[in-house]
mmCIF file of C-alpha atoms in Angstrom:
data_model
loop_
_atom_site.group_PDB
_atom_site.id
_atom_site.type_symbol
_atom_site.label_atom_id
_atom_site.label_comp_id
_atom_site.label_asym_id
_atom_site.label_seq_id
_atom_site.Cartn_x
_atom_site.Cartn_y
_atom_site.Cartn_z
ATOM 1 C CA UNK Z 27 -13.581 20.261 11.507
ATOM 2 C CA UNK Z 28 -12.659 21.405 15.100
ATOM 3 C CA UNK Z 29 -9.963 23.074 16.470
ATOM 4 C CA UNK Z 30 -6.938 22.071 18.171
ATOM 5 C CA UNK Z 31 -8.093 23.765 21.261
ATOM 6 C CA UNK Z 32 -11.242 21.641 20.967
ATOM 7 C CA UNK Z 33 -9.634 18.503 20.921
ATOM 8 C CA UNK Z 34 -7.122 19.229 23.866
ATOM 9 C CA UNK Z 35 -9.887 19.728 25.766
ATOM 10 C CA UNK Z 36 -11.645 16.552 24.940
ATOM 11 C CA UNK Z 37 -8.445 14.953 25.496
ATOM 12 C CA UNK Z 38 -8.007 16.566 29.256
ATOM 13 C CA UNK Z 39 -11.970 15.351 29.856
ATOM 14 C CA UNK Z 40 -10.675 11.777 29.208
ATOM 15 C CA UNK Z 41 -8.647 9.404 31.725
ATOM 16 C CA UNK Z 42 -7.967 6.411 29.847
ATOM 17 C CA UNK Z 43 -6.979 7.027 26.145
ATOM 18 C CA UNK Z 44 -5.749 4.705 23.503
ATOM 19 C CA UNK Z 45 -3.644 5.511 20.439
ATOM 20 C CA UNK Z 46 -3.741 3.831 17.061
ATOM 21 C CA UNK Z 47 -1.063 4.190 14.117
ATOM 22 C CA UNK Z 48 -1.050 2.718 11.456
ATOM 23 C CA UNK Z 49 -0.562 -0.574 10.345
ATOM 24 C CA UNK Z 50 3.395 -0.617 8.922
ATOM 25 C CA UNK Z 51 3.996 2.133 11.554
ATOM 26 C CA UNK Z 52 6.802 4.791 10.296
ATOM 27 C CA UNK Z 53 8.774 7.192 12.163
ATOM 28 C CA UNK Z 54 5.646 10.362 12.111
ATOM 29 C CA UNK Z 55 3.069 7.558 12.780
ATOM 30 C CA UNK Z 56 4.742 6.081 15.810
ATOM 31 C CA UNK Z 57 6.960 9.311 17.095
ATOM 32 C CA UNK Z 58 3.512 11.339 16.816
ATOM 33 C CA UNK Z 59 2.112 8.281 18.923
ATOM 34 C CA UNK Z 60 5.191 8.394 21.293
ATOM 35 C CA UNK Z 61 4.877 11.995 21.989
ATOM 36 C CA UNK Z 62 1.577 12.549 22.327
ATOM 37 C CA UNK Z 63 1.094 9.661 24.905
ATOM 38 C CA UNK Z 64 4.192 10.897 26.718
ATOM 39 C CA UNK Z 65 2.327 14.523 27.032
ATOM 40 C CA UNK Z 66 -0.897 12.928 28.332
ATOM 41 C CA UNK Z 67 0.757 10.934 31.062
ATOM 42 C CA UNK Z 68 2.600 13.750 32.452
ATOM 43 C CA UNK Z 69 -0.759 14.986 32.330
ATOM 44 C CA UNK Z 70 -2.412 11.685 34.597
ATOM 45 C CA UNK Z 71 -3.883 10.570 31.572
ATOM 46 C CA UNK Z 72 -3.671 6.531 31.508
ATOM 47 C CA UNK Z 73 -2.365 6.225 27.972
ATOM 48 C CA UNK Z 74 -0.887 3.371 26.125
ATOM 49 C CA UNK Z 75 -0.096 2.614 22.038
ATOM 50 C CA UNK Z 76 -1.860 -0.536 20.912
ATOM 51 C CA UNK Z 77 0.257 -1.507 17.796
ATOM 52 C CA UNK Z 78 0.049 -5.653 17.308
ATOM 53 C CA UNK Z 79 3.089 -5.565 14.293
ATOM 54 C CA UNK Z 80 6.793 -5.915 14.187
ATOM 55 C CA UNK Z 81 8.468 -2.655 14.713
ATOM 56 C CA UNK Z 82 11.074 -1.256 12.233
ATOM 57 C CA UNK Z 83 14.524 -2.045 13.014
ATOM 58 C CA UNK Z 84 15.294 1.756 12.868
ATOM 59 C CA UNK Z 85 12.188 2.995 15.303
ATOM 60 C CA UNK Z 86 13.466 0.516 18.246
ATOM 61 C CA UNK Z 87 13.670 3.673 20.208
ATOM 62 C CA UNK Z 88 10.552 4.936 20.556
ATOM 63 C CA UNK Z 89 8.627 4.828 23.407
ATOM 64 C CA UNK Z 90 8.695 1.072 24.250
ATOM 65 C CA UNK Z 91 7.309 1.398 27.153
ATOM 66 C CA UNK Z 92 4.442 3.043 25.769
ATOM 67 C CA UNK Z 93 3.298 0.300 23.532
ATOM 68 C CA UNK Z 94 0.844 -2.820 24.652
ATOM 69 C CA UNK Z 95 0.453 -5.190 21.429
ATOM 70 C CA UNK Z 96 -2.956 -6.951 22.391
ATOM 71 C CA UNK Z 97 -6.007 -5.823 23.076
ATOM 72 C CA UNK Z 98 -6.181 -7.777 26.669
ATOM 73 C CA UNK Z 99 -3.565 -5.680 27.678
ATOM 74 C CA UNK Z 100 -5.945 -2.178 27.425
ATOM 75 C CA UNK Z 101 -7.082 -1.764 31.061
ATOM 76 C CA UNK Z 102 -9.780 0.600 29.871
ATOM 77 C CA UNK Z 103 -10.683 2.806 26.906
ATOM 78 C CA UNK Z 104 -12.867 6.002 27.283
ATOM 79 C CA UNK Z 105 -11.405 7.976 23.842
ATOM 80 C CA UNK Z 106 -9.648 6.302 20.840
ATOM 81 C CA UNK Z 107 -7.414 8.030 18.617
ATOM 82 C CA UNK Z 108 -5.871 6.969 15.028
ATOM 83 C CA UNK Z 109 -2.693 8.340 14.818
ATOM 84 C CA UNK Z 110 -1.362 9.856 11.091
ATOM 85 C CA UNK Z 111 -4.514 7.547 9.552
ATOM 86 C CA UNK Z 112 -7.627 7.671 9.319
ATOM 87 C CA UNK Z 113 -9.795 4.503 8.426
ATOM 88 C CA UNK Z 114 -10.658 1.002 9.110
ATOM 89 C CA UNK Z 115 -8.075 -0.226 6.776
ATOM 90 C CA UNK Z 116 -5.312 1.677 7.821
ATOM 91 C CA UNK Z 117 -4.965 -0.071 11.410
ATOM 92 C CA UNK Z 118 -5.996 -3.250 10.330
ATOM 93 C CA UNK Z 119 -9.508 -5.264 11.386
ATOM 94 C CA UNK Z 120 -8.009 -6.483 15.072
ATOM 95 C CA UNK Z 121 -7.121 -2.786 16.225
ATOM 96 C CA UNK Z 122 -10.252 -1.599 14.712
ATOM 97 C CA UNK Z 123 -12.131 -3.826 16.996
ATOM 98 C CA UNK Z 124 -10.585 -2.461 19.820
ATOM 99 C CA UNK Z 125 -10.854 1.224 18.530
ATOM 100 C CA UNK Z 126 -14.512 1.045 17.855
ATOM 101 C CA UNK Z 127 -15.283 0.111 21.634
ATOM 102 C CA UNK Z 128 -14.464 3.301 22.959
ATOM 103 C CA UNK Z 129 -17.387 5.699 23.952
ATOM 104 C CA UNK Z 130 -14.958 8.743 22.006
ATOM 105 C CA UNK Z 131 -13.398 8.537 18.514
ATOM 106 C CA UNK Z 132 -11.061 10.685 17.433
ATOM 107 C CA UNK Z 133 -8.335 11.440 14.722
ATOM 108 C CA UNK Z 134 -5.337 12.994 14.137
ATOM 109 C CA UNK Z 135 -4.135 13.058 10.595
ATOM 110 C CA UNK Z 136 -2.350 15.198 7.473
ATOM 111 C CA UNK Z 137 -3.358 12.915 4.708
ATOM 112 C CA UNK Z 138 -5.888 14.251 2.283
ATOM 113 C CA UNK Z 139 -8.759 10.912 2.238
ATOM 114 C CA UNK Z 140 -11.714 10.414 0.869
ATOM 115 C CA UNK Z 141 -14.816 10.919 3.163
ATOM 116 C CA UNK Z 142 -14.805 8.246 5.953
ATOM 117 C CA UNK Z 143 -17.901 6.297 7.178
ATOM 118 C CA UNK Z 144 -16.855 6.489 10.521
ATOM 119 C CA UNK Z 145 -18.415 8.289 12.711
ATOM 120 C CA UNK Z 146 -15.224 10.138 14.289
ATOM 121 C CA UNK Z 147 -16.239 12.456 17.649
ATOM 122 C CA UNK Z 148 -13.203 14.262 17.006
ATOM 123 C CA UNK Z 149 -11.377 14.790 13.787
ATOM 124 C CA UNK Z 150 -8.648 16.660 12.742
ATOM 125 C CA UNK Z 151 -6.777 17.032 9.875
ATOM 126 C CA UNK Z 152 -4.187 19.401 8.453
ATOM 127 C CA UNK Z 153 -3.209 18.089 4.817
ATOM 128 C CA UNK Z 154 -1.089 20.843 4.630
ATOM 129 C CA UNK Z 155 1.157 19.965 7.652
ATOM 130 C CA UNK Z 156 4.425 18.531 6.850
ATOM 131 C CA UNK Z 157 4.334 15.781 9.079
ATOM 132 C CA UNK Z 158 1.512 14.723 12.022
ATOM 133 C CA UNK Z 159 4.509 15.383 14.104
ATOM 134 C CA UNK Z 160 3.782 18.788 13.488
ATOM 135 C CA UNK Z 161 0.268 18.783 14.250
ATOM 136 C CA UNK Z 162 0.588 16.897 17.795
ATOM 137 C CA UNK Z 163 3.596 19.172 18.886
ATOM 138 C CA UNK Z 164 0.754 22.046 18.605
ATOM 139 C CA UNK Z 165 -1.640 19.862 20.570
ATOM 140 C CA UNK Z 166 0.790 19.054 22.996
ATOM 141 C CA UNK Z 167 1.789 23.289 23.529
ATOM 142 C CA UNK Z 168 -2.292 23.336 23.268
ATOM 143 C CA UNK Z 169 -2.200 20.971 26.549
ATOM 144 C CA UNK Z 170 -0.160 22.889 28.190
ATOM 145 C CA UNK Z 171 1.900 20.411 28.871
ATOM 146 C CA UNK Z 172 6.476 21.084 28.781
ATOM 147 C CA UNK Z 173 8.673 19.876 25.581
ATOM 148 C CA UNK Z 174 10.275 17.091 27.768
ATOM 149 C CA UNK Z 175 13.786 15.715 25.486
ATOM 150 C CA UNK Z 176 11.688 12.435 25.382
ATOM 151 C CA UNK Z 177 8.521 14.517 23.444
ATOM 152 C CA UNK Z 178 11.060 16.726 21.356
ATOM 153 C CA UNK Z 179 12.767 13.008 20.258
ATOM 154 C CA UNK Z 180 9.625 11.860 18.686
ATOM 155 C CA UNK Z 181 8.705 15.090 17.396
ATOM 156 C CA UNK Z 182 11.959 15.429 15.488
ATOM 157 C CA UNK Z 183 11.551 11.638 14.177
ATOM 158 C CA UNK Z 184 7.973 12.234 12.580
ATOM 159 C CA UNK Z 185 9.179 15.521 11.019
ATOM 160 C CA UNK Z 186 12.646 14.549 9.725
ATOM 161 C CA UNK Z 187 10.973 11.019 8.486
ATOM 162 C CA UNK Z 188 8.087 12.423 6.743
ATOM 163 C CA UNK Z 189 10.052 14.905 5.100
ATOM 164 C CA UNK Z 190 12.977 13.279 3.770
ATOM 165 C CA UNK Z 191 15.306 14.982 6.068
ATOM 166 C CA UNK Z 192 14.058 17.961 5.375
ATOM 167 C CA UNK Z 193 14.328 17.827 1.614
ATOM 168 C CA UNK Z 194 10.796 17.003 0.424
ATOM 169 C CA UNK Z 195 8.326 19.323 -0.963
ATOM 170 C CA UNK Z 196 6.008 19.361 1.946
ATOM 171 C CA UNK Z 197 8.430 21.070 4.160
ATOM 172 C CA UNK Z 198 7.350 24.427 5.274
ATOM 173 C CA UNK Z 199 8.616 27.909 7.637
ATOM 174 C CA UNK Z 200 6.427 26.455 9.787
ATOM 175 C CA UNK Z 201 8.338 23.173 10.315
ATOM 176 C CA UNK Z 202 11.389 24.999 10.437
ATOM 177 C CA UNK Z 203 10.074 26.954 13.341
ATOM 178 C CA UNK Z 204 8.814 23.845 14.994
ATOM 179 C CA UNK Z 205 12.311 22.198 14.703
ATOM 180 C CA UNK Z 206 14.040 25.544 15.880
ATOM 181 C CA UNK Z 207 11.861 25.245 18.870
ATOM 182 C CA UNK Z 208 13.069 21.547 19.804
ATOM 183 C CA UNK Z 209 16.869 22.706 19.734
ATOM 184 C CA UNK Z 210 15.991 24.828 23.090
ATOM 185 C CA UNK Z 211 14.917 21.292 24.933
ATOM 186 C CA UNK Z 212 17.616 21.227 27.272
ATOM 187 C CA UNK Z 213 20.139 18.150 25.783
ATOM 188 C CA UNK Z 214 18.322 17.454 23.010
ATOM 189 C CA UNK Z 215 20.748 16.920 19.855
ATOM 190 C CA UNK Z 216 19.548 15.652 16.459
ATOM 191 C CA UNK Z 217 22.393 13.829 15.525
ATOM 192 C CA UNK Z 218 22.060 10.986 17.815
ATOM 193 C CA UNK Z 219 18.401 10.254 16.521
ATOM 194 C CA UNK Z 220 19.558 10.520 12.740
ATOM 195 C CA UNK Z 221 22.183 7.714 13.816
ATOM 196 C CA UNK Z 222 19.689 5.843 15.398
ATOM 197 C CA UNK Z 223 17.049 6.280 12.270
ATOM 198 C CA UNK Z 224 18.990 6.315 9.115
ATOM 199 C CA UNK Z 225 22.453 4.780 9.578
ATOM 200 C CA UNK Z 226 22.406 1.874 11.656
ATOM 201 C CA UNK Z 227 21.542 -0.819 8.569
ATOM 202 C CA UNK Z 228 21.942 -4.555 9.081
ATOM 203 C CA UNK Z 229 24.187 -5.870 6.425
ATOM 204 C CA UNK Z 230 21.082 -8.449 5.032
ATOM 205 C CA UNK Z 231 19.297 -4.649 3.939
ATOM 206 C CA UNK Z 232 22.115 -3.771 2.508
ATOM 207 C CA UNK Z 233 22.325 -6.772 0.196
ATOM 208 C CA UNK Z 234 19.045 -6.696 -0.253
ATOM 209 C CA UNK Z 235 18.901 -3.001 -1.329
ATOM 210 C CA UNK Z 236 21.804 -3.787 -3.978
ATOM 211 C CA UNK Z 237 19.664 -6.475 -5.702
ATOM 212 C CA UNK Z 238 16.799 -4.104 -6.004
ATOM 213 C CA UNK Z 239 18.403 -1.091 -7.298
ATOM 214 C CA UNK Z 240 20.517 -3.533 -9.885
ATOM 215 C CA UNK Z 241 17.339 -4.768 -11.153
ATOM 216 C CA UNK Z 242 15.401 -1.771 -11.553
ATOM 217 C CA UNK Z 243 12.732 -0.991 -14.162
ATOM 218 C CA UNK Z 244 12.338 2.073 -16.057
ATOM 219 C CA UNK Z 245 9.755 3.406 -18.446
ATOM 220 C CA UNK Z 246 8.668 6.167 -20.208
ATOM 221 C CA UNK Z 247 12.425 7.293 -21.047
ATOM 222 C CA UNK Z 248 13.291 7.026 -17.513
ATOM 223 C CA UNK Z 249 10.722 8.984 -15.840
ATOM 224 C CA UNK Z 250 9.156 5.933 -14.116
ATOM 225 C CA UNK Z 251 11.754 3.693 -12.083
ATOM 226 C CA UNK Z 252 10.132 0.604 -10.371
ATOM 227 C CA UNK Z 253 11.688 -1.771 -8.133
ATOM 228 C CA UNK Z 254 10.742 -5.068 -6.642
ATOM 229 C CA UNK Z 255 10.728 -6.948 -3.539
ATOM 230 C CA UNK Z 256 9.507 -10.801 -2.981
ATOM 231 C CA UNK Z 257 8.866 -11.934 -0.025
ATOM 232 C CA UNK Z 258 11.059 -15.172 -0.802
ATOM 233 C CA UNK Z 259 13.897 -12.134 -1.744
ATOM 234 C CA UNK Z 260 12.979 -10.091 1.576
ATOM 235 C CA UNK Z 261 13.017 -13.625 3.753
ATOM 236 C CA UNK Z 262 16.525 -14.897 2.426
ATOM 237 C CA UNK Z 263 18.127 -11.687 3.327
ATOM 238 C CA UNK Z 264 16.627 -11.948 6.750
ATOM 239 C CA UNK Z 265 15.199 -8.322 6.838
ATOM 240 C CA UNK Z 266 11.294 -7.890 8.132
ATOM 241 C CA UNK Z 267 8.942 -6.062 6.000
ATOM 242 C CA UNK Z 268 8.832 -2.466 7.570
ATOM 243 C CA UNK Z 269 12.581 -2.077 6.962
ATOM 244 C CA UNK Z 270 12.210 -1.664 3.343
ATOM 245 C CA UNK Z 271 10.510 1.178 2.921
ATOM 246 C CA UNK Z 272 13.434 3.585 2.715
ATOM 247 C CA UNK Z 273 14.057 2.057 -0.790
ATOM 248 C CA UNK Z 274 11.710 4.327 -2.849
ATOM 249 C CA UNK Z 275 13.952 6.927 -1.663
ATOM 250 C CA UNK Z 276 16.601 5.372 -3.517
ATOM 251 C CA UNK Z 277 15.005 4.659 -6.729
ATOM 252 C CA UNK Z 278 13.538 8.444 -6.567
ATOM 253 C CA UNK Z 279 17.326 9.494 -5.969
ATOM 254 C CA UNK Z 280 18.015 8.306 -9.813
ATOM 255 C CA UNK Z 281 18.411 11.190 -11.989
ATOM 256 C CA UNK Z 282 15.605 11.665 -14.419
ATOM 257 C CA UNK Z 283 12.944 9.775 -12.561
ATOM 258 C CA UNK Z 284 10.291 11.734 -11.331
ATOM 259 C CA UNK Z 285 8.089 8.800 -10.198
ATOM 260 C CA UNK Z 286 9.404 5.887 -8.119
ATOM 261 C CA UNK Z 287 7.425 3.088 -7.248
ATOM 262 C CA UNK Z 288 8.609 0.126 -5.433
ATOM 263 C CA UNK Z 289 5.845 -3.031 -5.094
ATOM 264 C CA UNK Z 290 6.512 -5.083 -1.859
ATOM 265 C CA UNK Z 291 5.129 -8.621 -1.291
ATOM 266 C CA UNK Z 292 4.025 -9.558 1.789
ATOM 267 C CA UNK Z 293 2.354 -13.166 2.301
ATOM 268 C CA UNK Z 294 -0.696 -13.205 0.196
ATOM 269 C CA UNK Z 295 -0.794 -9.520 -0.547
ATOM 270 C CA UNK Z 296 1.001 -6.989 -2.915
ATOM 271 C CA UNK Z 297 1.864 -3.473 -1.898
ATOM 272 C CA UNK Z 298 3.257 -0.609 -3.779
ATOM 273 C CA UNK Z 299 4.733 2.608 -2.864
ATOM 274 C CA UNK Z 300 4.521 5.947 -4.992
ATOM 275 C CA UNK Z 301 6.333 8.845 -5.338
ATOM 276 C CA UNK Z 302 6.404 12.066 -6.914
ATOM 277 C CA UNK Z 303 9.470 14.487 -7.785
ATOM 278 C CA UNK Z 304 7.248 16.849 -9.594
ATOM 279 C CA UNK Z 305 3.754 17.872 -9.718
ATOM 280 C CA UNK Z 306 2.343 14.392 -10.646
ATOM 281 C CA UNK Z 307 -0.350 13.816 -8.239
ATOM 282 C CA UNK Z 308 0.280 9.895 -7.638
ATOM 283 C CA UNK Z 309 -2.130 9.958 -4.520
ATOM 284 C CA UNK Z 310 -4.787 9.576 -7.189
ATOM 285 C CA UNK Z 311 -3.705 6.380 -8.335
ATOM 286 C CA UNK Z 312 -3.079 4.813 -5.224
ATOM 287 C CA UNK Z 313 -6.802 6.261 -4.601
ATOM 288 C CA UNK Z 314 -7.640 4.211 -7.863
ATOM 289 C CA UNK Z 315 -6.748 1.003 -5.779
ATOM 290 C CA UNK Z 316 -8.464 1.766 -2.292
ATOM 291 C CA UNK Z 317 -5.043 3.409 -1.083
ATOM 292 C CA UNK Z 318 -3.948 7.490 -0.481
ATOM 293 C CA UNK Z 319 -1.898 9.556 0.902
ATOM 294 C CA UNK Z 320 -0.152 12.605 -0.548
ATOM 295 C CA UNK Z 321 0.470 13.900 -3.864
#
């Protein structure tokens, strides 16, 4: 794999990048996106997002102006970057299109995957990082480019997202450190952003997230809760399908469970979300269906 340094100078070689995250876009996939094109603009660098889905209600904030959703809109495209994902699937067949064109290929990820088949120019990958957030504030110190409040916003949103606030098992000294770091942005506050990202709900979620957790599932004496969404469900309560995520959190809140899974439909496809609160490695049954992501 290369180095950090390696990449950020790839990245200053470049003029026109692109960034890819992934389809369903959370707050480390599209704050890690945010920042890092925010960094390579101050830098020159013509850099846009190309993400061509509805945005979560609660990630509104981030970088609008950074975001082109078609493909006609990409001016031009020297090096192409996945963003917290790496694979076809994971941006979808449209994006990948787009991606492929570039002459440079690049990723920036944190999720253990299988071997990929594409034939990435630059790839990097901490799985032990708590967040990509993490990994992209290093790039972005690696640039040499300033913590601007904009950069430390999105920083703060992958990291705080993609741990649970903090509480999840993949939080390390290191992201500690990293977070201490952001608080010496001049004006930058955290409480704002948690407003923005976890307590802002539109009264159709919250209905919606009472008829879940009222008709939960458990099994194996209560160590496996599962919950359900339908799309017809989802639809009547007016809420879009990257708003729901937050609800494995809920069902993982539930004392005794130690897995939560919540299965999502979405037109003609089913989706489920795993989690662990122990040492059950449920990345290897998502890999069982063509899916990943952490343990």
């Amino acid at each position: 794999m290369i180095t950090l340094k390696e990449l950020a100078r790839a990245l200053k070689n470049a003029d026109n990048i692109v960034l890819y995250p992934h389809v369903g876009a959370d707050g480390d996939s599209l704050g890690s996106s945010a920042a890092l094109c925010c960094a390579l603009r101050s830098l020159g660098k013509e850099c846009v997002i190309y993400y061509n889905q509805e945005i979560a209600d609660n990630l509104d904030f981030i970088g609008p102006e950074y975001v082109v959703t078609e493909s006609c809109e990409i001016k031009k495209n020297d090096f192409s970057i996945m963003i917290d994902c790496e694979g076809r699937d994971r941006i979808g067949d449209v994006r990948f299109n787009s991606f492929e064109k570039a002459s440079i290929l690049g990723c920036i990820d944190h999720h253990i995957s299988p071997k990929s088949d594409i034939p990435y120019d630059y790839y990097y990958c901490e799985p032990d990082s708590a967040a990509t957030a993490e990994v992209v504030y290093l790039l972005i110190k690696e640039l040499g480019c300033d913590i601007t409040l904009d950069i430390a916003k999105y920083i703060w949103t992958g990291i705080t997202t993609d741990t649970g606030n903090f509480q999840h098992a993949n939080t390390t000294g290191r992201t500690h450190r990293i977070v201490t770091e952001l608080y010496d942005v001049q004006d930058f506050k955290s409480k704002p952003i948690s407003v923005l990202l976890y307590d802002r709900k539109k009264k159709g979620l919250i209905r919606l997230e009472s008829e879940v957790l009222l008709n939960l599932d458990f099994y194996f004496d209560g160590i496996v809760g599962i919950g359900v969404v339908s799309e017809e469900q989802r639809e009547s309560h007016g809420v879009k399908p990257q708003d729901i995520n937050f609800l494995i959190n809920r069902i993982a809140s539930i004392n005794g469970v130690e897995i939560s899974i919540l299965i999502k439909e979405e037109s003609d496809k089913i989706k489920a979300s795993l989690r662990s609160n122990s040492s059950f490695n449920v990345a290897s049954i998502c890999e069982s269906f063509g899916g990943g992501g952490h343990i």
